[in-house]
PDB file of C-alpha atoms in Angstrom:
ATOM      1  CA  UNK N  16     -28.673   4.864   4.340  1.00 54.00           C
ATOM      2  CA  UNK N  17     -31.111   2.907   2.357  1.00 81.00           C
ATOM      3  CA  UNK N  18     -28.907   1.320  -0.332  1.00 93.00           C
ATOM      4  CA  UNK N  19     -25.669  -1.080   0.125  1.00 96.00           C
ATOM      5  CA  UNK N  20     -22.690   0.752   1.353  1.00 96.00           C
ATOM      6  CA  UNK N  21     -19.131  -0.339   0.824  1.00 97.00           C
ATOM      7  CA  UNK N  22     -16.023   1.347   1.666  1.00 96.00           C
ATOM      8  CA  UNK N  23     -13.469   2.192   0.792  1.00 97.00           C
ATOM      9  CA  UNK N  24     -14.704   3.006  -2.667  1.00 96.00           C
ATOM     10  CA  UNK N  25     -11.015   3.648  -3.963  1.00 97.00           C
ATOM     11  CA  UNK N  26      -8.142   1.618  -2.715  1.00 98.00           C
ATOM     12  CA  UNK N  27      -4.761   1.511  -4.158  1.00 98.00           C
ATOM     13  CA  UNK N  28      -2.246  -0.817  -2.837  1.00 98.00           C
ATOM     14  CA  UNK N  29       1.373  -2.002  -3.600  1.00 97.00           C
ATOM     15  CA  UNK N  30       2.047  -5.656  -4.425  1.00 97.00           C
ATOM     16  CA  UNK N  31       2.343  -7.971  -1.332  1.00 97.00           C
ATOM     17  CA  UNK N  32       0.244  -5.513   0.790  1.00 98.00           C
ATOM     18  CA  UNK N  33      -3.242  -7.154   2.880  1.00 98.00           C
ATOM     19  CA  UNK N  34      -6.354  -4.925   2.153  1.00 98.00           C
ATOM     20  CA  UNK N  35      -9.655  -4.967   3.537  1.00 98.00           C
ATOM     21  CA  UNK N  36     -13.125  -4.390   1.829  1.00 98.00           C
ATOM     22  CA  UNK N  37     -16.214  -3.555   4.178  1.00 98.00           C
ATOM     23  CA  UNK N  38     -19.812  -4.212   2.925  1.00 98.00           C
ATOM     24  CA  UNK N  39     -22.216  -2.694   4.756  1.00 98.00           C
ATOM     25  CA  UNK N  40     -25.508  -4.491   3.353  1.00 97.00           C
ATOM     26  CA  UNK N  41     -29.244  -3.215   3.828  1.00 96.00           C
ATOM     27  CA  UNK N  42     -30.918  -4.044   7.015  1.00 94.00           C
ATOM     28  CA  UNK N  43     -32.600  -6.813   7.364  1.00 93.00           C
ATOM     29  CA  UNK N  44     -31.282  -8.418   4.511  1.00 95.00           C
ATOM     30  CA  UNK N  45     -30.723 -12.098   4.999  1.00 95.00           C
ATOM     31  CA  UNK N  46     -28.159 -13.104   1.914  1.00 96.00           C
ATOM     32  CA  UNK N  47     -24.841 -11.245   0.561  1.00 97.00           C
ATOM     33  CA  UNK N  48     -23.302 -11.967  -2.083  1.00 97.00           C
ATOM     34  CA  UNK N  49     -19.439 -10.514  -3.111  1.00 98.00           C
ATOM     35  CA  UNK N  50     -18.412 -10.208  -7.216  1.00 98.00           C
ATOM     36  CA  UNK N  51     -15.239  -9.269  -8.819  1.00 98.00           C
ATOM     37  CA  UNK N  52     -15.600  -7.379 -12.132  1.00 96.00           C
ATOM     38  CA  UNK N  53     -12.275  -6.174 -14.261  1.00 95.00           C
ATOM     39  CA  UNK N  54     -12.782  -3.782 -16.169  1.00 92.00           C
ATOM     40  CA  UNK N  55     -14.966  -4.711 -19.510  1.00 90.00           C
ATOM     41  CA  UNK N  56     -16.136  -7.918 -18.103  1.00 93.00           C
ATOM     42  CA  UNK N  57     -19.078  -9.271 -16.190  1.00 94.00           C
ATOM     43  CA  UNK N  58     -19.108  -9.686 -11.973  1.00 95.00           C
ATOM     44  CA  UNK N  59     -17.648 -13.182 -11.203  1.00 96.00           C
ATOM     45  CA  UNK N  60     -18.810 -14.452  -8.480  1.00 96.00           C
ATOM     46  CA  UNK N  61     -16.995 -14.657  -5.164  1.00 97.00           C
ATOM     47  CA  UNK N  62     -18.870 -16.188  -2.195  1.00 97.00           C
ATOM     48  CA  UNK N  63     -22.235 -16.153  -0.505  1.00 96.00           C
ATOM     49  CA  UNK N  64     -23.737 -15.537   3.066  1.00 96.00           C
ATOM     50  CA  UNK N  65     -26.917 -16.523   4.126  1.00 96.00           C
ATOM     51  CA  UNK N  66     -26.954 -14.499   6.978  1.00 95.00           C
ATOM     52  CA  UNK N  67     -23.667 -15.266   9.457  1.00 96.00           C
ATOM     53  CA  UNK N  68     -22.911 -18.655   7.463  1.00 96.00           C
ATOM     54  CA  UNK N  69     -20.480 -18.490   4.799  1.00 96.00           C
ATOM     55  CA  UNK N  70     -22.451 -21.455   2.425  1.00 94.00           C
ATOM     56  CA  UNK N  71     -20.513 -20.933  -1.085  1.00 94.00           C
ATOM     57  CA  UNK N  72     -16.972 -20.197  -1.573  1.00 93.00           C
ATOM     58  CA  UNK N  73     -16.530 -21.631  -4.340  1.00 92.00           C
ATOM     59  CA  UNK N  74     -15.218 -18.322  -6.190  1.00 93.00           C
ATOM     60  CA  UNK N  75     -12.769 -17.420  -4.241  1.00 96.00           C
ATOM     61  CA  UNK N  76      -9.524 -17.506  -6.436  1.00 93.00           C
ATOM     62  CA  UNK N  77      -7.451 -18.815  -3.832  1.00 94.00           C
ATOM     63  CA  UNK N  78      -6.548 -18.711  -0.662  1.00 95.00           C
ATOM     64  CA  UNK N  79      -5.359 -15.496  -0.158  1.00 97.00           C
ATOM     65  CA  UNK N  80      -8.941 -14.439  -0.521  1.00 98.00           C
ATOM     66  CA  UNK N  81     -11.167 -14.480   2.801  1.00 97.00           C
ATOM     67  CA  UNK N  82     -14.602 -13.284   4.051  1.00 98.00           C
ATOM     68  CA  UNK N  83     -16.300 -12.975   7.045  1.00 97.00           C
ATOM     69  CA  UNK N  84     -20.238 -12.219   8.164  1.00 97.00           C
ATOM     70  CA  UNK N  85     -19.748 -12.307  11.954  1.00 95.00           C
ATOM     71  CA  UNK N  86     -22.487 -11.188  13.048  1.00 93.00           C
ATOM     72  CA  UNK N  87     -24.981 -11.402   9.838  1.00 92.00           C
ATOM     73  CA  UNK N  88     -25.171  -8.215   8.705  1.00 95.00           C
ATOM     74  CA  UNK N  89     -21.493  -6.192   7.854  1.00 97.00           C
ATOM     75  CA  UNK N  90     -19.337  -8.322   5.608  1.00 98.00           C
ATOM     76  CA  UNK N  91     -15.589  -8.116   5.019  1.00 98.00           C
ATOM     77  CA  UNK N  92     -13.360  -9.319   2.334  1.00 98.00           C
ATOM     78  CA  UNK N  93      -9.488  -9.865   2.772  1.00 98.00           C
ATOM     79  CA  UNK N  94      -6.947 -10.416  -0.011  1.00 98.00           C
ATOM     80  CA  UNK N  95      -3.797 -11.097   1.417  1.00 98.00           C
ATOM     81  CA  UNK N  96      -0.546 -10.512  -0.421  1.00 98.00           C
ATOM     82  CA  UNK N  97      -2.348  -8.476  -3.365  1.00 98.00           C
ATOM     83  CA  UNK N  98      -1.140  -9.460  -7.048  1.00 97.00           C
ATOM     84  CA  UNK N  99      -1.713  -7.094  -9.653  1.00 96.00           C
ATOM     85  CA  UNK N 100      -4.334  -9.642 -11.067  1.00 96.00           C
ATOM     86  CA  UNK N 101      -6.645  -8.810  -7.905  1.00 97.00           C
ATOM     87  CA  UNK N 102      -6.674  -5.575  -9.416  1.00 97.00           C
ATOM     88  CA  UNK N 103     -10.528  -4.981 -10.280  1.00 97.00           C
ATOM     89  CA  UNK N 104     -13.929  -3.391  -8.717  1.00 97.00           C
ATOM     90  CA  UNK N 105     -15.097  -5.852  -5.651  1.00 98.00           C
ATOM     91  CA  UNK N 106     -19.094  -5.479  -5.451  1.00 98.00           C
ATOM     92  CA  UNK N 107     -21.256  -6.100  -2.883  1.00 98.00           C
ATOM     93  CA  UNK N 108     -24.726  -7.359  -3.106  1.00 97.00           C
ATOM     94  CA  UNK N 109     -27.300  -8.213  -0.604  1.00 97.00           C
ATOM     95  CA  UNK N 110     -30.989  -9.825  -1.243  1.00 95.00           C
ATOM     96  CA  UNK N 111     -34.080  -9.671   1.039  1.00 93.00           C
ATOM     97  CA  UNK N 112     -34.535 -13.662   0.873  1.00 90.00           C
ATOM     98  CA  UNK N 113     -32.077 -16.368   0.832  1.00 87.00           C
ATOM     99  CA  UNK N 114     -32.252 -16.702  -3.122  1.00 87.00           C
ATOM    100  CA  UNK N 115     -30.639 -14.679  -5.471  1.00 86.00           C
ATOM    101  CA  UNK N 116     -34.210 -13.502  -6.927  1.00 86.00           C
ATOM    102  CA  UNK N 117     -33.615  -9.862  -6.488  1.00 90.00           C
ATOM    103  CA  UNK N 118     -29.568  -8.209  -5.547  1.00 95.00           C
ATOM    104  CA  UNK N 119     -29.303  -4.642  -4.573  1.00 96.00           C
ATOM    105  CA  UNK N 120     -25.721  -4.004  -5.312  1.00 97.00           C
ATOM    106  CA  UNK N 121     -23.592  -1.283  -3.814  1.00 96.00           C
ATOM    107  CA  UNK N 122     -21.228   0.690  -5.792  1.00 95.00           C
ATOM    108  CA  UNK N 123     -18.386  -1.440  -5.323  1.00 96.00           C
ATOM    109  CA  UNK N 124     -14.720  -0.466  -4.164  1.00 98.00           C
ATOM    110  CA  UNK N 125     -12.217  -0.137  -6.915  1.00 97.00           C
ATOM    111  CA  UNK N 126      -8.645  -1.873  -5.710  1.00 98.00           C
ATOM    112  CA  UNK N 127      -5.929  -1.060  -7.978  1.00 98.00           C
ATOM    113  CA  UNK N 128      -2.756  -2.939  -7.226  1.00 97.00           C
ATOM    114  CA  UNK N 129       0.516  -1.600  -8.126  1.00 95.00           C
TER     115      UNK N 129
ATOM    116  CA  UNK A  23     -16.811 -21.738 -23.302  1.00 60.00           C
ATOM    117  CA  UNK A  24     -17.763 -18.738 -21.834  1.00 69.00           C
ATOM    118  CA  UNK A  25     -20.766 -19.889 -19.622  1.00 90.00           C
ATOM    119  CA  UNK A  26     -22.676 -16.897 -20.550  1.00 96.00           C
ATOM    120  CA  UNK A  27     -22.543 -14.828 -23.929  1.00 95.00           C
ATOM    121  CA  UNK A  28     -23.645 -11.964 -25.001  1.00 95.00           C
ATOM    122  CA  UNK A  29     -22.574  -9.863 -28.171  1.00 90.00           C
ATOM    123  CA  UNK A  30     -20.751  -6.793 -26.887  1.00 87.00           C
ATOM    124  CA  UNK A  31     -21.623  -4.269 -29.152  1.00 88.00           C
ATOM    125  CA  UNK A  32     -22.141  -1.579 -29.204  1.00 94.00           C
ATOM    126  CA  UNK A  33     -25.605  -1.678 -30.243  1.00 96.00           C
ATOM    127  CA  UNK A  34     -26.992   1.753 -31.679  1.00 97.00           C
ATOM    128  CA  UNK A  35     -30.542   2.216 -32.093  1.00 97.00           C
ATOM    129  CA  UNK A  36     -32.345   5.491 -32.778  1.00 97.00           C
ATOM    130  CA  UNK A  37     -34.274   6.896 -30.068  1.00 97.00           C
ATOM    131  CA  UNK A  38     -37.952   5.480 -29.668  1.00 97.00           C
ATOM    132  CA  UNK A  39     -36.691   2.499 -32.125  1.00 97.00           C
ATOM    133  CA  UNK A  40     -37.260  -1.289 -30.066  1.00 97.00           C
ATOM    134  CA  UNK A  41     -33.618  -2.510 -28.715  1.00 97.00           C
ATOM    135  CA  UNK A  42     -32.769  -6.392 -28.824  1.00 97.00           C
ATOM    136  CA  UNK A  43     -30.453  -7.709 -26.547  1.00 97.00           C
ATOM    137  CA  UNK A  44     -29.758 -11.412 -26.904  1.00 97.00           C
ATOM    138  CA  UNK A  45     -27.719 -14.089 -24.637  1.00 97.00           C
ATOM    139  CA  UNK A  46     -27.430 -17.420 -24.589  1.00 97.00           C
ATOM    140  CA  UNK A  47     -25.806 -20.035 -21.724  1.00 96.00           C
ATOM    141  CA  UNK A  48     -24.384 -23.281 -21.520  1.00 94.00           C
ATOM    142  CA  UNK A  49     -25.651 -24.492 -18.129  1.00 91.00           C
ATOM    143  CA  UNK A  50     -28.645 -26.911 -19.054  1.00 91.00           C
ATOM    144  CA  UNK A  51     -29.399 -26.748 -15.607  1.00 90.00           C
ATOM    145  CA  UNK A  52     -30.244 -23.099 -14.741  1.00 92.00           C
ATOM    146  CA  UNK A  53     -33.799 -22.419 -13.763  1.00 92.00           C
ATOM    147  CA  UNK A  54     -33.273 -18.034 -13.201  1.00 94.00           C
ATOM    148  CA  UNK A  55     -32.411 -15.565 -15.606  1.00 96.00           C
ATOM    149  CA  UNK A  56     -31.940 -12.454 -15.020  1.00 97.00           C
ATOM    150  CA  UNK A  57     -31.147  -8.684 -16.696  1.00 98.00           C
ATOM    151  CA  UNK A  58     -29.302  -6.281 -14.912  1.00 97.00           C
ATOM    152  CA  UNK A  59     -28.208  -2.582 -16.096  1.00 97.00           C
ATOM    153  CA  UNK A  60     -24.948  -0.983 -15.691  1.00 96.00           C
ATOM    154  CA  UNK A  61     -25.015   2.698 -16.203  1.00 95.00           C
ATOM    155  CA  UNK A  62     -20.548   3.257 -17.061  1.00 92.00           C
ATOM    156  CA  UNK A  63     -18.947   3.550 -13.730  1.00 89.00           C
ATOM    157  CA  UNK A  64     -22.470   2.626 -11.537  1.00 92.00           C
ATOM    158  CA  UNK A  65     -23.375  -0.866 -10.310  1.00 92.00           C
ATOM    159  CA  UNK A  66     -25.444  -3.431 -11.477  1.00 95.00           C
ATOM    160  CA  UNK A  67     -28.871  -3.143 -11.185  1.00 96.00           C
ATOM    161  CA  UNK A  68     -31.760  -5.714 -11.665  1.00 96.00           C
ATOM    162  CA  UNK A  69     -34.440  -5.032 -14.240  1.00 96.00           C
ATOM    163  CA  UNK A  70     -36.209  -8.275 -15.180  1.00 96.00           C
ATOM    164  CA  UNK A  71     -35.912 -11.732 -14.105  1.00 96.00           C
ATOM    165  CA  UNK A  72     -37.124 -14.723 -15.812  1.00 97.00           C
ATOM    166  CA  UNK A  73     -37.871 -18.357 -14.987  1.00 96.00           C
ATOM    167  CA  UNK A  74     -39.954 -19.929 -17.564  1.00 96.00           C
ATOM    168  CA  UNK A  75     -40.480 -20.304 -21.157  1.00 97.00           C
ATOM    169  CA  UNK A  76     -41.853 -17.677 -23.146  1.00 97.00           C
ATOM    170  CA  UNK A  77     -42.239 -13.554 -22.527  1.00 97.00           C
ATOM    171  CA  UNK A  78     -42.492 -11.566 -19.610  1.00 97.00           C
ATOM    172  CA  UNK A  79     -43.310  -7.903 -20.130  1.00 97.00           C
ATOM    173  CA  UNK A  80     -42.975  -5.219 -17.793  1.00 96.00           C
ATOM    174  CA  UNK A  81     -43.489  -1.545 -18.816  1.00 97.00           C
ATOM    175  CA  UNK A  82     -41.280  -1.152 -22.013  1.00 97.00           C
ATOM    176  CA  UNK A  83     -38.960  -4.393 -21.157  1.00 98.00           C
ATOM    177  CA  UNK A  84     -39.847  -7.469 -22.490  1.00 98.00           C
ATOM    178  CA  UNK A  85     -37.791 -10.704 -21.710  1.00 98.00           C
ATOM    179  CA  UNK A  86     -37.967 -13.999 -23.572  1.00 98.00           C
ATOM    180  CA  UNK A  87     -36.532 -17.333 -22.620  1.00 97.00           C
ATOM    181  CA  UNK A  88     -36.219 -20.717 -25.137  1.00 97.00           C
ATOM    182  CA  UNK A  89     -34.928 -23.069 -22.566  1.00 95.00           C
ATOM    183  CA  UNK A  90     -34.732 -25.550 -25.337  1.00 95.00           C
ATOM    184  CA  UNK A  91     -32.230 -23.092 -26.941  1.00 95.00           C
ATOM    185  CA  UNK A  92     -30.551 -22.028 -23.684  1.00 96.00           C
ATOM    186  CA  UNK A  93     -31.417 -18.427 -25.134  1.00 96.00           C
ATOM    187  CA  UNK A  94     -32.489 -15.288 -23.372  1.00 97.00           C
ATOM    188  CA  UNK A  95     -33.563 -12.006 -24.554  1.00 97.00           C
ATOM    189  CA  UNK A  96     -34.530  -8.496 -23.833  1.00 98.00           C
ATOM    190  CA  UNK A  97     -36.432  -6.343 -25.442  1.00 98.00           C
ATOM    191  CA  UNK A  98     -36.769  -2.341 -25.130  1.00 98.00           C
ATOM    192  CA  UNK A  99     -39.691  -0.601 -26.571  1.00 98.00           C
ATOM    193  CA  UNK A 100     -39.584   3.177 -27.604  1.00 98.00           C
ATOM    194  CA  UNK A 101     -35.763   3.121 -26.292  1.00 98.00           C
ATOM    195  CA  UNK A 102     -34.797   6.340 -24.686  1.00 97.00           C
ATOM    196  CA  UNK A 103     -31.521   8.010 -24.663  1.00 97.00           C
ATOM    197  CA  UNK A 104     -31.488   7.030 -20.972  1.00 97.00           C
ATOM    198  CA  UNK A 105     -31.874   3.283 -22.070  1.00 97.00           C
ATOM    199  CA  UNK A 106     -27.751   4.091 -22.701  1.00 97.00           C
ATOM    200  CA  UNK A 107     -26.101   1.612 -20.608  1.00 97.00           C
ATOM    201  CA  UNK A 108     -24.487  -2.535 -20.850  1.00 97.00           C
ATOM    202  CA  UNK A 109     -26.825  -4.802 -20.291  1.00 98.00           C
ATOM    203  CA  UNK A 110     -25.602  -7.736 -18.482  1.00 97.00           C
ATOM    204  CA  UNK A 111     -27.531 -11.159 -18.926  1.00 97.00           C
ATOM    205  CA  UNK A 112     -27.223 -13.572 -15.441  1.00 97.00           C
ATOM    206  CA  UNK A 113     -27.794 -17.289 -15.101  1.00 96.00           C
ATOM    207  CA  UNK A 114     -28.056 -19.452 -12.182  1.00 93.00           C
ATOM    208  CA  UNK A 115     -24.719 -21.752 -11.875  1.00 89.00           C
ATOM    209  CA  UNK A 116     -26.877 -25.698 -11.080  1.00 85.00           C
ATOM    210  CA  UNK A 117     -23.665 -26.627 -10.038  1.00 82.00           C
ATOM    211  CA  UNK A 118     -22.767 -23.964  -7.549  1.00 82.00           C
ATOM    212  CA  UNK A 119     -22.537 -25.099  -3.666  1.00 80.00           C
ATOM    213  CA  UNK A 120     -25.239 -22.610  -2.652  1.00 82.00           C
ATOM    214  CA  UNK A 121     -27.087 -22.684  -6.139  1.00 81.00           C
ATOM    215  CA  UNK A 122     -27.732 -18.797  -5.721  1.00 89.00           C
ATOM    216  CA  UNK A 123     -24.204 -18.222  -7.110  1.00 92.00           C
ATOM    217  CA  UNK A 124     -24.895 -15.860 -10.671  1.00 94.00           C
ATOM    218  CA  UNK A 125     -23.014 -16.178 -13.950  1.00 94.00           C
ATOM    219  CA  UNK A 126     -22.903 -12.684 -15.673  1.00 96.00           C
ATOM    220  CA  UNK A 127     -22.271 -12.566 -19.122  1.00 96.00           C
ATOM    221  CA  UNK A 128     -19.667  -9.292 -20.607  1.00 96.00           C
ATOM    222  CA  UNK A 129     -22.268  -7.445 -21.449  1.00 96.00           C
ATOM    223  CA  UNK A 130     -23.905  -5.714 -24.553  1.00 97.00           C
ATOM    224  CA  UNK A 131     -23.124  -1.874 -24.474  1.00 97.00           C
ATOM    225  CA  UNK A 132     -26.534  -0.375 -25.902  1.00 97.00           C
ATOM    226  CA  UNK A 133     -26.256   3.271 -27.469  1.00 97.00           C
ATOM    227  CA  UNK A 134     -29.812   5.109 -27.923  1.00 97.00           C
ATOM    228  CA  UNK A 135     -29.193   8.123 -30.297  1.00 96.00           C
ATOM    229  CA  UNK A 136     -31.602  10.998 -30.508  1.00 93.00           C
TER     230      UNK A 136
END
């Protein structure tokens, strides 16, 4: 596809439970970029890639929250032990350029913890 | 202090009527702004981006930054019905490890009536 892809784009998970988030960004692009939005707010910002290199972290609300670029392109983020407060739509964006100058976003995956 | 502000409306204008969004931010050292779009249940999607004083017009968007004021604007000639969306209002966090990590504001719901 031509556009950011992230799966699943519902998730529903009980309290305590690990879930996974896949980002599949557009080819080629060299930075990616994960957000948290709840509902009725703006995306917070989670971390940054520049390609396989994990260079910001700094919004990652603790440690229960991990992600990986292995290989530079597909991206996964972790939560371990999901609190109802992780509860939110996690959004994926990628850029062409290592700058945040222009994101394509993908539609994001909606994780409801119960 | 919410980094980023924005009024959250709604804002109704009448259809082909000029639509001001404002924003303003508290980081003295951002050097990008940007506008994104958010269509309810959709993601985020860029439509202008700014980086010094004054205006920058593209088709019917116009955006404005006073740095001196830490203020940022958008304007929408001849709004359309379509035009129906929040507009979200993104600074670059100076202090963020990468410096590529966004601060999005809430939001200003815009409502074009016909």
């Amino acid at each position: 596809g031509a556009g950011v892809s992230q799966s699943p784009r519902y998730k529903v998970a009980k309290r305590g439970q690990d879930v996974a988030l896949r980002c599949d960004p557009i080819s080629g692009h060299v930075s990616l970029f994960w957000y948290q939005q709840a509902l009725g707010q703006g995306p917070e910002f989670l971390t940054y890639f520049q390609n396989e290199a994990q260079l910001d972290k700094s919004g990652l609300p603790s440690d229960r929250f991990f992600a990986e670029r292995p290989e530079g392109s597909v991206s996964t983020l972790k939560i371990q032990r999901t609190q109802q407060e992780d509860s939110a739509v996690y959004l994926c964006a990628s850029s062409p350029t290592a700058t945040n100058e222009k994101l394509f976003f993908g539609s994001g995956t909606q994780l409801s913890v119960l | 202090q919410k980094e980023v502000e924005q009024n959250s409306g709604p804002l109704s204008v009448p259809e082909g009527a000029i639509a001001s969004l404002n924003c303003t931010y508290s980081d003295r050292g951002s050097q990008s702004f940007f506008w994104y779009r958010q269509y309810s249940g959709k993601s985020p999607e860029l439509i202008m981006s700014i980086y010094s004083n004054g205006d920058k017009e593209d088709g019917r968007f116009t955006a404005q930054l006073n740095k001196a004021s830490q203020y940022v604007s958008l304007l929408i000639r001849d709004s359309q019905p379509s035009d129906s969306a929040t507009y979200l209002c993104a600074v670059t966090a100076s202090n963020s490890n990468s410096g590529y990590a966004l601060n999005f504001g809430k939001g200003t719901s815009l409502l074009v009536t016909p």
